[in-house]
Amino acid sequence: MFQVEKIARSLLDALVAHFERDANTPKIVLEGAGVHWDCHVTRQDNQVSIYSCDCSYQPDEQGRTEEFIVSYLHQKQAVACGRTHDRKVVLQSVATWLNHPSKTQLYAGFDFVDRGLRQLQAAERHWLQAFPQLEKLPRLLDDQGSGFAHYTISHRNRACTCTSIGEAGALCWQFVWDGCVLFETLAVPHATAEVLKRYLIDQEA
């Protein structure tokens, strides 16, 4: 048995225990094979799917070796998604979604839900406030699922693309010219707006 299956089965047991005294017990099932396992928790039109990951090769700062990709669905349509190492938070968020299927409540109670998407939205507001001329440029924010979000801003033959990665939401930038990546860097929040303006509009570098 792969370690990830052990993680998924342990999560299944935790979910069953968490809801065992619930007056309206949800349907809880485990599906998968090999190294791919999902727990599905369903009540009426609302569902949470939890994909388990084995991170023993790269524990987080607290030494945790498991991560969960949590997707929240309504009538089989994805509404939100997030990644976290915290099993307790996963259980709490599942209960919140089944009892109150509201993205607003998820956002208010759980920072990890759509973390990358929300982080890029907030960052873009700051960039446009600092340099309003950036607002005139083509921009695309794409929620790619599995806890990843991707942002692109372009001008003429230049583009800057940013991906929010992992639970911590690190922002990784690529600076592109004529379709070729010139360089990559992690974002420095207070300097990003000026870098975008100088690279795209002033055509520096």
Short mmCIF file of C-alpha atoms in Angstrom, two decimals:
data_model
loop_
_atom_site.label_atom_id
_atom_site.label_comp_id
_atom_site.label_asym_id
_atom_site.label_seq_id
_atom_site.Cartn_x
_atom_site.Cartn_y
_atom_site.Cartn_z
CA MET A 1 0.00 0.00 0.00
CA PHE A 2 1.33 3.41 -0.97
CA GLN A 3 1.64 6.03 1.77
CA VAL A 4 -0.90 8.26 0.04
CA GLU A 5 -3.53 5.52 0.36
CA LYS A 6 -2.83 5.34 4.08
CA ILE A 7 -3.32 9.11 4.30
CA ALA A 8 -6.61 8.92 2.38
CA ARG A 9 -7.96 6.05 4.49
CA SER A 10 -6.99 7.85 7.68
CA LEU A 11 -8.81 10.95 6.42
CA LEU A 12 -11.85 8.81 5.61
CA ASP A 13 -11.92 7.56 9.22
CA ALA A 14 -11.60 11.14 10.48
CA LEU A 15 -14.50 12.29 8.29
CA VAL A 16 -16.74 9.45 9.46
CA ALA A 17 -15.93 10.24 13.09
CA HIS A 18 -16.49 13.96 12.54
CA PHE A 19 -20.01 13.47 11.19
CA GLU A 20 -21.11 10.37 13.12
CA ARG A 21 -23.32 12.37 15.51
CA ASP A 22 -24.70 14.64 12.83
CA ALA A 23 -28.49 14.42 12.56
CA ASN A 24 -28.17 14.61 8.78
CA THR A 25 -25.16 12.40 8.13
CA PRO A 26 -23.60 12.99 4.71
CA LYS A 27 -22.57 10.23 2.32
CA ILE A 28 -18.84 9.62 2.65
CA VAL A 29 -16.95 7.45 0.18
CA LEU A 30 -13.34 6.79 -0.77
CA GLU A 31 -12.38 6.24 -4.41
CA GLY A 32 -9.05 5.60 -6.02
CA ALA A 33 -6.19 3.24 -6.81
CA GLY A 34 -2.42 3.31 -6.71
CA VAL A 35 -1.28 6.82 -5.81
CA HIS A 36 -4.55 8.66 -6.59
CA TRP A 37 -7.21 8.78 -3.87
CA ASP A 38 -10.22 11.01 -3.28
CA CYS A 39 -12.67 11.25 -0.39
CA HIS A 40 -16.12 12.48 -1.47
CA VAL A 41 -18.52 13.91 1.10
CA THR A 42 -22.03 14.59 -0.21
CA ARG A 43 -25.22 16.00 1.22
CA GLN A 44 -28.04 16.73 -1.22
CA ASP A 45 -26.69 19.11 -3.90
CA ASN A 46 -23.48 19.92 -2.06
CA GLN A 47 -20.25 17.96 -2.22
CA VAL A 48 -16.65 18.24 -1.11
CA SER A 49 -13.94 16.21 -2.85
CA ILE A 50 -10.61 15.83 -1.08
CA TYR A 51 -7.55 14.61 -2.96
CA SER A 52 -4.78 13.33 -0.69
CA CYS A 53 -1.08 13.98 -1.33
CA ASP A 54 2.01 12.38 0.21
CA CYS A 55 4.57 15.12 0.90
CA SER A 56 7.02 13.01 2.90
CA TYR A 57 9.72 13.97 0.38
CA GLN A 58 9.27 17.66 1.32
CA PRO A 59 7.59 18.27 4.71
CA ASP A 60 6.26 21.73 5.48
CA GLU A 61 7.76 24.02 8.15
CA GLN A 62 5.87 22.13 10.87
CA GLY A 63 7.06 18.76 9.62
CA ARG A 64 3.69 17.72 8.16
CA THR A 65 3.97 15.18 5.38
CA GLU A 66 0.43 15.21 4.01
CA GLU A 67 -1.43 17.78 1.94
CA PHE A 68 -5.04 17.93 0.80
CA ILE A 69 -6.52 19.50 -2.32
CA VAL A 70 -10.10 20.35 -1.37
CA SER A 71 -12.77 21.13 -3.97
CA TYR A 72 -16.21 22.47 -3.06
CA LEU A 73 -19.05 21.71 -5.47
CA HIS A 74 -22.72 22.61 -5.82
CA GLN A 75 -24.86 20.54 -8.18
CA LYS A 76 -21.61 18.95 -9.45
CA GLN A 77 -20.20 22.36 -10.44
CA ALA A 78 -16.92 23.48 -8.88
CA VAL A 79 -17.32 26.62 -6.76
CA ALA A 80 -14.00 26.92 -4.92
CA CYS A 81 -10.79 25.02 -4.25
CA GLY A 82 -7.80 25.12 -1.93
CA ARG A 83 -4.73 23.30 -0.68
CA THR A 84 -3.77 22.79 2.96
CA HIS A 85 -1.65 20.56 5.18
CA ASP A 86 -4.04 21.04 8.10
CA ARG A 87 -6.41 18.08 8.42
CA LYS A 88 -8.43 19.75 11.19
CA VAL A 89 -9.12 22.74 8.96
CA VAL A 90 -10.20 20.41 6.15
CA LEU A 91 -12.81 18.79 8.41
CA GLN A 92 -14.09 22.18 9.57
CA SER A 93 -14.37 23.50 6.02
CA VAL A 94 -16.27 20.41 4.86
CA ALA A 95 -18.84 20.90 7.63
CA THR A 96 -19.15 24.60 6.78
CA TRP A 97 -19.80 23.90 3.11
CA LEU A 98 -22.36 21.17 3.72
CA ASN A 99 -24.24 23.24 6.29
CA HIS A 100 -23.91 26.64 4.59
CA PRO A 101 -22.88 26.28 0.92
CA SER A 102 -21.66 29.85 0.54
CA LYS A 103 -18.36 30.94 -0.99
CA THR A 104 -18.54 34.04 1.21
CA GLN A 105 -18.56 31.89 4.35
CA LEU A 106 -15.71 29.75 3.06
CA TYR A 107 -13.63 32.85 2.34
CA ALA A 108 -14.40 34.33 5.75
CA GLY A 109 -13.48 31.20 7.67
CA PHE A 110 -10.69 29.56 5.67
CA ASP A 111 -7.74 31.45 4.22
CA PHE A 112 -6.57 28.47 2.18
CA VAL A 113 -9.71 28.40 0.00
CA ASP A 114 -8.94 30.03 -3.38
CA ARG A 115 -5.85 31.52 -1.72
CA GLY A 116 -3.94 32.06 -4.96
CA LEU A 117 -6.93 33.55 -6.78
CA ARG A 118 -7.71 35.95 -3.95
CA GLN A 119 -4.05 36.85 -3.53
CA LEU A 120 -3.69 37.78 -7.20
CA GLN A 121 -6.94 39.76 -7.16
CA ALA A 122 -5.72 41.79 -4.17
CA ALA A 123 -2.27 42.25 -5.71
CA GLU A 124 -3.75 43.46 -8.99
CA ARG A 125 -5.79 46.11 -7.16
CA HIS A 126 -2.57 47.38 -5.61
CA TRP A 127 -0.70 47.40 -8.94
CA LEU A 128 -3.46 49.32 -10.72
CA GLN A 129 -3.73 51.82 -7.90
CA ALA A 130 0.02 52.44 -7.95
CA PHE A 131 0.21 52.75 -11.76
CA PRO A 132 -3.26 53.32 -13.30
CA GLN A 133 -1.83 53.07 -16.82
CA LEU A 134 -1.47 49.31 -16.27
CA GLU A 135 -5.27 49.06 -16.32
CA LYS A 136 -5.28 49.84 -20.05
CA LEU A 137 -3.22 46.72 -20.82
CA PRO A 138 -4.74 43.29 -21.63
CA ARG A 139 -5.01 41.27 -18.41
CA LEU A 140 -6.21 37.73 -17.71
CA LEU A 141 -6.73 36.02 -14.36
CA ASP A 142 -7.28 32.28 -14.71
CA ASP A 143 -8.31 29.97 -11.88
CA GLN A 144 -6.66 26.71 -12.93
CA GLY A 145 -8.07 24.55 -10.13
CA SER A 146 -6.17 22.35 -7.68
CA GLY A 147 -5.26 25.48 -5.75
CA PHE A 148 -3.37 27.18 -8.59
CA ALA A 149 -4.12 30.57 -10.15
CA HIS A 150 -2.44 32.18 -13.16
CA TYR A 151 -2.25 35.87 -14.12
CA THR A 152 -1.04 37.46 -17.36
CA ILE A 153 -0.58 41.11 -18.28
CA SER A 154 0.84 42.05 -21.68
CA HIS A 155 1.79 44.97 -23.91
CA ARG A 156 2.94 44.74 -27.52
CA ASN A 157 5.52 41.94 -27.72
CA ARG A 158 6.03 41.71 -23.97
CA ALA A 159 4.14 39.85 -21.27
CA CYS A 160 4.43 39.13 -17.58
CA THR A 161 2.87 35.96 -16.22
CA CYS A 162 2.43 35.08 -12.58
CA THR A 163 1.46 31.79 -10.95
CA SER A 164 0.39 31.39 -7.34
CA ILE A 165 1.91 28.15 -6.06
CA GLY A 166 1.11 25.95 -3.08
CA GLU A 167 -0.57 26.54 0.27
CA ALA A 168 1.64 29.53 1.07
CA GLY A 169 0.64 31.18 -2.20
CA ALA A 170 4.14 32.09 -3.37
CA LEU A 171 4.03 34.24 -6.53
CA CYS A 172 6.36 33.12 -9.31
CA TRP A 173 6.82 35.57 -12.22
CA GLN A 174 7.97 34.99 -15.78
CA PHE A 175 8.99 37.91 -17.99
CA VAL A 176 8.38 37.12 -21.65
CA TRP A 177 9.53 38.82 -24.86
CA ASP A 178 8.33 37.61 -28.27
CA GLY A 179 7.08 34.40 -26.67
CA CYS A 180 10.43 33.60 -25.06
CA VAL A 181 10.97 33.63 -21.29
CA LEU A 182 13.78 36.07 -20.46
CA PHE A 183 13.89 35.42 -16.72
CA GLU A 184 11.90 34.18 -13.74
CA THR A 185 11.70 35.45 -10.18
CA LEU A 186 9.64 35.28 -7.01
CA ALA A 187 7.57 38.40 -6.44
CA VAL A 188 8.74 41.20 -4.16
CA PRO A 189 5.32 42.64 -3.21
CA HIS A 190 6.27 46.27 -2.68
CA ALA A 191 8.26 46.44 -5.94
CA THR A 192 6.09 44.41 -8.33
CA ALA A 193 3.93 47.30 -9.60
CA GLU A 194 6.94 49.38 -10.59
CA VAL A 195 8.65 46.41 -12.25
CA LEU A 196 5.53 45.74 -14.36
CA LYS A 197 5.29 49.35 -15.39
CA ARG A 198 8.97 49.64 -16.31
CA TYR A 199 9.09 46.33 -18.19
CA LEU A 200 5.78 46.59 -20.08
CA ILE A 201 5.13 50.28 -20.57
CA ASP A 202 8.59 51.86 -20.40
CA GLN A 203 10.01 48.86 -22.32
CA GLU A 204 13.08 48.67 -20.13
CA ALA A 205 15.38 45.63 -20.11
#
